[in-house]
CSV table of C-alpha atoms in Angstrom, one decimal:
chain,number,residue,atom,x,y,z
A,99,MET,CA,-63.9,231.4,14.8
A,100,ASN,CA,-60.8,229.9,16.2
A,101,CYS,CA,-59.2,227.3,14.0
A,102,GLY,CA,-56.5,226.4,16.3
A,103,SER,CA,-53.5,228.0,18.5
A,104,ILE,CA,-50.9,229.8,16.4
A,105,GLY,CA,-48.3,229.3,19.4
A,106,ARG,CA,-46.0,226.4,19.4
A,107,ILE,CA,-47.4,224.5,16.6
A,108,PHE,CA,-44.7,224.0,14.4
A,109,GLY,CA,-42.9,221.0,16.2
A,110,LEU,CA,-45.4,218.2,15.3
A,111,LEU,CA,-44.9,218.3,11.5
A,112,CYS,CA,-41.0,218.9,12.1
A,113,SER,CA,-41.1,215.8,14.3
A,114,ILE,CA,-42.8,214.0,11.4
A,115,ALA,CA,-40.4,215.2,9.1
A,116,ILE,CA,-37.3,214.2,11.2
A,117,ALA,CA,-38.9,210.6,11.8
A,118,ALA,CA,-39.6,210.2,8.2
A,119,ALA,CA,-35.9,211.4,7.3
A,120,ALA,CA,-34.5,208.8,9.8
A,121,HIS,CA,-36.6,205.9,8.0
A,122,ALA,CA,-34.4,203.5,5.9
A,123,ASP,CA,-35.7,202.9,2.3
A,124,GLU,CA,-38.8,200.9,2.4
A,125,ALA,CA,-37.4,198.3,0.0
A,126,SER,CA,-34.1,198.0,2.3
A,127,ASN,CA,-36.6,197.6,5.3
A,128,GLU,CA,-38.4,194.7,3.7
A,129,ARG,CA,-35.1,193.2,2.8
A,130,VAL,CA,-34.0,193.3,6.2
A,131,ILE,CA,-37.4,191.6,7.5
A,132,ALA,CA,-37.0,188.9,4.9
A,133,GLU,CA,-33.4,188.1,5.9
A,134,LYS,CA,-34.0,188.0,9.4
A,135,SER,CA,-37.2,185.8,8.9
A,136,GLU,CA,-35.0,183.3,7.1
A,137,ILE,CA,-32.7,183.4,9.9
A,138,ILE,CA,-35.3,183.1,12.6
A,139,ALA,CA,-36.9,179.8,10.5
A,140,ALA,CA,-33.3,178.2,10.6
A,141,ASP,CA,-32.4,179.1,14.2
A,142,PRO,CA,-35.5,180.2,16.6
A,143,THR,CA,-33.0,181.0,19.1
A,144,ASN,CA,-31.2,183.9,17.4
A,145,ALA,CA,-32.2,186.9,19.5
A,146,THR,CA,-30.2,189.3,17.5
A,147,ALA,CA,-32.4,188.2,14.4
A,148,TYR,CA,-35.4,188.9,16.2
A,149,GLU,CA,-34.3,192.3,17.4
A,150,LEU,CA,-33.4,193.6,14.2
A,151,ARG,CA,-36.6,192.2,12.8
A,152,GLY,CA,-38.2,194.0,15.6
A,153,GLU,CA,-36.6,197.2,14.6
A,154,ALA,CA,-37.6,196.8,11.0
A,155,TYR,CA,-41.1,196.5,12.1
A,156,TYR,CA,-40.9,199.5,14.2
A,157,ILE,CA,-39.6,201.5,11.0
A,158,LYS,CA,-42.7,200.1,9.3
A,159,HIS,CA,-44.9,201.6,12.3
A,160,ASP,CA,-45.9,198.0,12.7
A,161,TRP,CA,-45.9,198.2,16.5
A,162,THR,CA,-47.4,195.0,17.4
A,163,ARG,CA,-44.9,192.8,15.4
A,164,ALA,CA,-42.3,194.9,16.8
A,165,PHE,CA,-43.1,194.4,20.2
A,166,GLU,CA,-43.7,190.7,19.7
A,167,ASP,CA,-40.1,190.3,18.1
A,168,CYS,CA,-38.3,192.5,20.6
A,169,SER,CA,-40.0,190.6,23.5
A,170,ALA,CA,-39.1,187.3,21.9
A,171,ALA,CA,-35.3,188.5,21.8
A,172,ILE,CA,-35.6,189.2,25.6
A,173,ARG,CA,-36.9,185.8,26.3
A,174,ILE,CA,-34.1,184.4,24.5
A,175,ASP,CA,-31.4,186.4,26.0
A,176,PRO,CA,-32.8,188.5,29.2
A,177,ASN,CA,-29.3,190.3,29.1
A,178,PHE,CA,-29.8,191.9,25.6
A,179,GLY,CA,-29.9,195.6,26.3
A,180,ARG,CA,-30.6,196.6,22.7
A,181,ALA,CA,-33.7,194.3,22.7
A,182,TYR,CA,-35.1,196.3,25.7
A,183,HIS,CA,-34.5,199.4,23.7
A,184,CYS,CA,-36.0,198.0,20.8
A,185,ARG,CA,-39.2,196.8,22.9
A,186,GLY,CA,-39.2,200.4,24.7
A,187,ARG,CA,-39.6,202.0,21.5
A,188,ALA,CA,-42.5,199.6,20.6
A,189,TYR,CA,-44.2,200.6,24.0
A,190,SER,CA,-43.6,204.0,23.2
A,191,ALA,CA,-45.3,204.0,20.1
A,192,LYS,CA,-48.4,202.3,21.7
A,193,GLY,CA,-48.4,205.2,24.3
A,194,ASP,CA,-47.3,202.9,27.1
A,195,ARG,CA,-44.9,205.8,28.8
A,196,ASP,CA,-44.2,203.8,31.9
A,197,HIS,CA,-43.3,200.5,30.4
A,198,ALA,CA,-41.2,202.3,27.8
A,199,LEU,CA,-39.1,204.0,30.4
A,200,ALA,CA,-38.8,200.8,32.3
A,201,ASP,CA,-37.2,199.2,29.2
A,202,TYR,CA,-35.0,202.0,28.4
A,203,ASN,CA,-33.6,202.0,32.0
A,204,GLU,CA,-33.0,198.2,31.7
A,205,ALA,CA,-31.3,198.8,28.3
A,206,ILE,CA,-28.9,201.4,29.7
A,207,ARG,CA,-28.1,199.3,32.8
A,208,LEU,CA,-27.4,196.3,30.6
A,209,ASP,CA,-25.7,198.1,27.8
A,210,PRO,CA,-24.5,201.8,28.9
A,211,GLY,CA,-22.4,202.2,25.9
A,212,TYR,CA,-25.4,202.0,23.6
A,213,GLY,CA,-26.1,205.6,22.8
A,214,PRO,CA,-29.5,205.6,21.2
A,215,SER,CA,-31.1,204.4,24.6
A,216,TYR,CA,-30.1,207.6,26.3
A,217,THR,CA,-31.8,209.7,23.4
A,218,SER,CA,-35.1,207.4,23.7
A,219,ARG,CA,-35.2,207.7,27.5
A,220,ALA,CA,-34.9,211.5,27.2
A,221,GLN,CA,-37.6,211.4,24.5
A,222,GLU,CA,-40.0,209.6,26.7
A,223,TYR,CA,-39.4,211.9,29.4
A,224,PHE,CA,-40.5,214.9,27.2
A,225,ASN,CA,-43.4,212.8,26.0
A,226,LYS,CA,-44.6,212.3,29.7
A,227,HIS,CA,-44.1,216.2,29.9
A,228,ASP,CA,-41.5,215.7,32.5
A,229,PHE,CA,-39.3,218.5,31.1
A,230,GLU,CA,-36.8,218.8,33.7
A,231,GLY,CA,-36.0,215.0,33.3
A,232,ALA,CA,-36.1,215.6,29.6
A,233,ILE,CA,-33.3,218.4,30.0
A,234,VAL,CA,-31.3,216.0,32.0
A,235,GLY,CA,-31.7,213.3,29.7
A,236,PHE,CA,-31.1,215.0,26.6
A,237,THR,CA,-27.8,216.5,28.0
A,238,GLU,CA,-26.8,213.1,28.8
A,239,ALA,CA,-27.6,211.9,25.2
A,240,ILE,CA,-25.6,214.6,23.8
A,241,GLU,CA,-22.5,213.1,25.6
A,242,ARG,CA,-23.3,209.6,25.1
A,243,ASN,CA,-24.7,209.4,21.6
A,244,PRO,CA,-22.7,211.6,19.3
A,245,LYS,CA,-24.5,210.6,16.2
A,246,GLN,CA,-27.9,212.2,17.5
A,247,ALA,CA,-26.3,214.9,19.3
A,248,TYR,CA,-28.1,217.3,16.9
A,249,PHE,CA,-31.4,215.8,17.4
A,250,ALA,CA,-30.7,215.8,21.1
A,251,THR,CA,-29.8,219.4,21.1
A,252,VAL,CA,-32.9,220.4,19.4
A,253,MET,CA,-35.3,218.2,21.6
A,254,ARG,CA,-33.6,219.7,24.6
A,255,GLY,CA,-34.4,223.3,23.2
A,256,GLU,CA,-37.9,222.1,22.9
A,257,ALA,CA,-37.9,220.9,26.5
A,258,TYR,CA,-36.6,224.3,27.5
A,259,ALA,CA,-39.1,226.1,25.5
A,260,ALA,CA,-41.9,223.9,27.0
A,261,LYS,CA,-41.0,225.1,30.6
A,262,GLY,CA,-40.6,228.6,29.4
A,263,ASP,CA,-36.9,229.2,29.4
A,264,THR,CA,-36.8,230.7,26.0
A,265,ASP,CA,-33.2,232.0,26.5
A,266,HIS,CA,-31.9,228.2,27.0
A,267,ALA,CA,-34.3,227.1,24.1
A,268,VAL,CA,-32.9,229.6,21.7
A,269,ALA,CA,-29.0,229.0,22.6
A,270,ASP,CA,-29.8,225.1,21.7
A,271,TYR,CA,-31.4,225.8,18.5
A,272,ASN,CA,-28.5,227.9,17.6
A,273,GLU,CA,-26.2,225.2,19.0
A,274,ALA,CA,-28.4,222.8,16.5
A,275,MET,CA,-27.8,225.2,13.5
A,276,ARG,CA,-24.2,225.3,14.2
A,277,ARG,CA,-24.1,221.3,14.2
A,278,ASN,CA,-26.4,221.1,11.1
A,279,PRO,CA,-26.1,224.1,9.1
A,280,ALA,CA,-28.4,222.8,6.4
A,281,ALA,CA,-31.3,221.8,8.5
A,282,ALA,CA,-34.4,224.1,8.5
A,283,TRP,CA,-36.0,222.5,11.7
A,284,PRO,CA,-34.2,224.7,14.2
A,285,TYR,CA,-35.0,227.7,12.3
A,286,GLU,CA,-38.8,226.7,12.4
A,287,LEU,CA,-38.7,226.1,16.3
A,288,ARG,CA,-36.7,229.2,17.1
A,289,SER,CA,-39.4,231.1,14.9
A,290,THR,CA,-41.9,230.1,17.5
A,291,ILE,CA,-40.1,231.6,20.2
A,292,HIS,CA,-40.0,235.0,18.2
A,293,VAL,CA,-43.9,234.7,17.9
A,294,GLY,CA,-44.0,234.3,21.9
A,295,LYS,CA,-42.1,237.5,22.0
A,296,GLY,CA,-44.5,239.4,19.4
A,297,GLU,CA,-41.3,239.5,16.8
A,298,ILE,CA,-43.3,238.6,13.9
A,299,ASP,CA,-40.6,239.8,11.5
A,300,ALA,CA,-37.9,238.0,13.0
A,301,ALA,CA,-40.2,234.8,13.2
A,302,LEU,CA,-40.8,235.4,9.5
A,303,ASP,CA,-37.1,235.4,8.6
A,304,ASP,CA,-36.5,232.3,10.2
A,305,CYS,CA,-39.4,230.6,8.3
A,306,ASN,CA,-37.9,232.0,5.1
A,307,SER,CA,-34.5,230.6,6.2
A,308,ALA,CA,-36.3,227.2,6.7
A,309,VAL,CA,-37.8,227.3,3.4
A,310,ARG,CA,-34.5,228.2,1.7
A,311,LEU,CA,-32.8,225.4,3.3
A,312,GLU,CA,-35.1,222.7,2.5
A,313,PRO,CA,-37.6,224.1,0.0
A,314,GLY,CA,-38.9,220.7,-0.7
A,315,LYS,CA,-40.1,219.9,2.8
A,316,ALA,CA,-43.5,221.0,4.3
A,317,GLY,CA,-42.2,222.3,7.7
A,318,GLY,CA,-40.6,225.7,6.4
A,319,HIS,CA,-43.9,226.3,4.1
A,320,TYR,CA,-46.1,225.7,7.2
A,321,CYS,CA,-43.8,227.9,9.4
A,322,ARG,CA,-44.2,230.7,6.8
A,323,ALA,CA,-48.0,230.2,6.4
A,324,VAL,CA,-48.5,230.6,10.0
A,325,ILE,CA,-46.6,233.6,10.2
A,326,LEU,CA,-48.4,235.3,7.3
A,327,LEU,CA,-51.6,234.2,8.8
A,328,LYS,CA,-50.7,236.3,12.0
A,329,LYS,CA,-49.6,239.2,9.7
A,330,ASP,CA,-53.2,239.1,8.5
A,331,ASP,CA,-52.0,238.1,5.0
A,332,ALA,CA,-54.5,235.4,4.4
A,333,ASP,CA,-53.8,235.1,0.6
A,334,GLY,CA,-50.1,234.3,1.2
A,335,ALA,CA,-50.8,232.0,4.0
A,336,ILE,CA,-53.1,230.1,1.7
A,337,ARG,CA,-50.6,229.8,-0.8
A,338,GLU,CA,-48.2,228.4,1.7
A,339,PHE,CA,-50.5,226.0,3.2
A,340,ASP,CA,-51.5,224.8,-0.2
A,341,GLU,CA,-47.8,223.8,-0.6
A,342,VAL,CA,-47.9,222.0,2.6
A,343,THR,CA,-51.1,220.0,1.9
A,344,ARG,CA,-49.4,219.1,-1.4
A,345,MET,CA,-46.5,217.9,0.2
A,346,THR,CA,-48.0,216.3,3.3
A,347,PRO,CA,-51.7,215.4,2.5
A,348,ALA,CA,-52.3,213.8,5.8
A,349,PHE,CA,-51.3,216.8,8.0
A,350,ALA,CA,-54.6,217.6,9.5
A,351,ARG,CA,-53.5,220.9,11.5
A,352,ALA,CA,-52.7,222.5,8.1
A,353,TYR,CA,-56.0,222.2,6.9
A,354,LEU,CA,-57.6,223.6,10.1
A,355,ALA,CA,-55.2,226.8,9.8
A,356,ARG,CA,-56.0,227.0,6.3
A,357,ALA,CA,-59.7,226.8,7.2
A,358,LEU,CA,-59.1,230.0,9.4
A,359,ALA,CA,-57.5,231.8,6.5
A,360,TRP,CA,-60.6,230.8,4.4
A,361,HIS,CA,-62.9,232.0,7.0
A,362,ARG,CA,-61.0,235.5,7.4
A,363,LYS,CA,-61.5,235.8,3.5
A,364,GLY,CA,-65.3,235.3,4.0
A,365,ASP,CA,-65.2,231.8,2.3
A,366,ASP,CA,-66.9,229.6,4.8
A,367,LYS,CA,-67.7,227.0,2.2
A,368,ARG,CA,-64.0,226.4,1.5
A,369,ALA,CA,-63.3,226.6,5.3
A,370,LEU,CA,-65.7,224.1,6.1
A,371,ALA,CA,-64.2,221.6,3.4
A,372,ASP,CA,-61.0,222.0,5.3
A,373,CYS,CA,-62.4,221.3,8.6
A,374,ASP,CA,-64.2,218.2,7.3
A,375,GLU,CA,-60.9,216.9,5.8
A,376,ALA,CA,-59.1,217.4,9.3
A,377,VAL,CA,-62.1,215.4,10.8
A,378,ARG,CA,-61.7,212.8,8.2
A,379,LEU,CA,-57.8,212.5,8.6
A,380,GLU,CA,-57.7,212.5,12.6
A,381,PRO,CA,-61.3,211.5,13.6
A,382,ALA,CA,-60.1,211.3,17.4
A,383,ASN,CA,-58.8,214.8,17.1
A,384,SER,CA,-60.8,217.0,19.4
A,385,THR,CA,-59.3,220.4,18.0
A,386,ALA,CA,-60.9,219.5,14.7
A,387,TYR,CA,-64.3,219.0,15.9
A,388,ASN,CA,-63.8,222.2,18.1
A,389,ASN,CA,-62.8,224.3,15.1
A,390,ARG,CA,-65.5,222.9,13.0
A,391,ALA,CA,-68.1,223.5,15.7
A,392,ALA,CA,-66.8,227.4,15.6
A,393,LEU,CA,-67.7,227.5,12.0
A,394,PHE,CA,-70.9,226.0,12.1
A,395,ARG,CA,-72.1,228.4,14.9
A,396,ASP,CA,-70.8,231.4,12.8
A,397,MET,CA,-72.7,230.0,10.0
A,398,GLY,CA,-75.9,229.9,12.1
A,399,GLU,CA,-76.0,226.1,12.0
A,400,HIS,CA,-76.4,225.7,15.8
A,401,ALA,CA,-77.6,221.9,15.5
A,402,ARG,CA,-74.4,220.8,13.7
A,403,ALA,CA,-72.2,223.1,15.8
A,404,LEU,CA,-73.7,221.4,18.9
A,405,ALA,CA,-72.9,218.1,17.8
A,406,ASP,CA,-69.2,218.9,17.1
A,407,TYR,CA,-68.9,220.6,20.6
A,408,ASN,CA,-70.4,217.3,22.1
A,409,ASP,CA,-67.7,215.4,20.3
A,410,THR,CA,-65.0,217.8,21.5
A,411,VAL,CA,-65.9,217.5,25.0
A,412,ARG,CA,-66.3,213.5,24.6
A,413,LEU,CA,-62.9,213.5,23.2
A,414,ASP,CA,-61.4,216.2,25.6
A,415,PRO,CA,-63.7,216.4,28.6
A,416,LYS,CA,-61.3,219.0,30.2
A,417,ASN,CA,-61.3,221.3,27.3
A,418,GLN,CA,-62.3,224.7,29.0
A,419,ALA,CA,-62.8,226.6,25.9
A,420,ALA,CA,-65.0,224.0,24.3
A,421,LEU,CA,-67.1,223.9,27.4
A,422,ALA,CA,-67.4,227.5,27.4
A,423,ASN,CA,-68.1,227.9,23.9
A,424,ARG,CA,-70.9,225.2,24.1
A,425,GLY,CA,-72.4,227.1,27.0
A,426,LEU,CA,-72.6,230.2,24.8
A,427,LEU,CA,-74.0,228.1,22.1
A,428,TYR,CA,-76.6,226.8,24.3
A,429,MET,CA,-77.5,230.4,25.5
A,430,MET,CA,-78.0,231.1,21.7
A,431,MET,CA,-80.1,228.1,21.4
A,432,SER,CA,-82.4,229.7,24.5
A,433,ASP,CA,-81.2,226.6,26.8
A,434,PRO,CA,-80.0,228.0,30.1
A,435,LYS,CA,-80.2,224.7,31.7
A,436,HIS,CA,-77.4,223.1,29.8
A,437,ALA,CA,-75.5,226.5,29.6
A,438,ARG,CA,-75.4,226.6,33.1
A,439,ALA,CA,-74.1,223.3,33.5
A,440,ASP,CA,-71.3,223.8,31.0
A,441,PHE,CA,-70.1,227.3,32.7
A,442,ASN,CA,-70.2,225.6,36.1
A,443,ASN,CA,-68.1,222.6,34.7
A,444,VAL,CA,-65.5,225.3,33.4
A,445,LEU,CA,-65.2,226.8,36.8
A,446,ALA,CA,-64.8,223.4,38.5
A,447,LEU,CA,-61.6,222.8,36.6
A,448,PRO,CA,-58.3,224.5,37.4
A,449,PRO,CA,-58.2,228.0,35.8
A,450,ASP,CA,-55.9,227.3,33.1
A,451,ASP,CA,-57.7,228.9,30.3
A,452,ARG,CA,-58.5,232.5,31.5
A,453,TRP,CA,-60.9,233.5,28.5
A,454,ALA,CA,-63.1,230.4,29.2
A,455,VAL,CA,-63.1,231.2,33.0
A,456,ASP,CA,-64.1,234.6,32.4
A,457,THR,CA,-66.7,233.7,29.8
A,458,ALA,CA,-68.1,231.2,32.1
A,459,ARG,CA,-68.5,233.7,35.1
A,460,GLU,CA,-69.9,236.4,32.7
A,461,GLY,CA,-72.4,233.7,31.4
A,462,LEU,CA,-73.3,232.6,34.7
A,463,GLY,CA,-74.1,236.2,35.8
A,464,PHE,CA,-76.0,236.7,32.6
A,465,LEU,CA,-78.3,233.6,33.4
A,466,LYS,CA,-79.1,234.7,37.1
């Protein structure tokens, strides 16, 4: 059973932690919304009040109201740079990368001295997988936005890592540690570089440092859990994943990784419960269905495995591993027609997954 990659998998949780740490106190945020609503009621042409209320709604993850308020500020004052930054963040949260970038560019044109626009623009390049653009953008953000230089340095490291430049990535993580010696995040990310180089003990050292620095945050425990799993210490990994799910109950990837640990211990009942929870938490996450399908297949429950592979492919039609695995399942179910179709679909895609390509070729050779 393959319950998820154990490669560069720390960043998501860490990004969530960083975002959460940046959020204002909820009561304070509600107070801003109430205050600005009173101002807007008295003066509907107050663009600043709309922009500030839009930012507060953004912090509350109320993307629709954030977008509406930021757009209202722009209608009132088309030259209000921060309002474009505000609306760009709402666009980004909705997944509209192109409009987000357009708004960030306009924010910078109108107000070149406002540092957060540079950081947000670089982040959007990263989100679009334009890692070269992200590196340039984060470099500019470090210069233009000193208050967020630490964050921009870490994210530039992430961009370097994403394009395979591990030396520059590590240099940025080290610089981030210098800028913020109490932060665990750079250690968690540097750990992934050690994993990629097969330096498992060094990776564990970084995870241990992360836990030491921020013992009450889930990121370091997740980092350590994954490394312990790599070291075949399933019991130790489960203990750490237990900490993660206690601290961050909605983090689906932790349940998927813990399911792998339970499976290695031969406890498929608990592994299935964790996969079920991941599916419940993120019903649009193709990985959750794919991993549960593998578990069902190993348990001999082929019909349930097929249903989950179908959902995986529905959510991620170009998932070569899922197509290859479904082809293998069809072979186990004595359905050569559908197995052949899946294997051919794997080979029709760019050869990004070597295992899937080799499996598809071998499967087609067997079916001839």
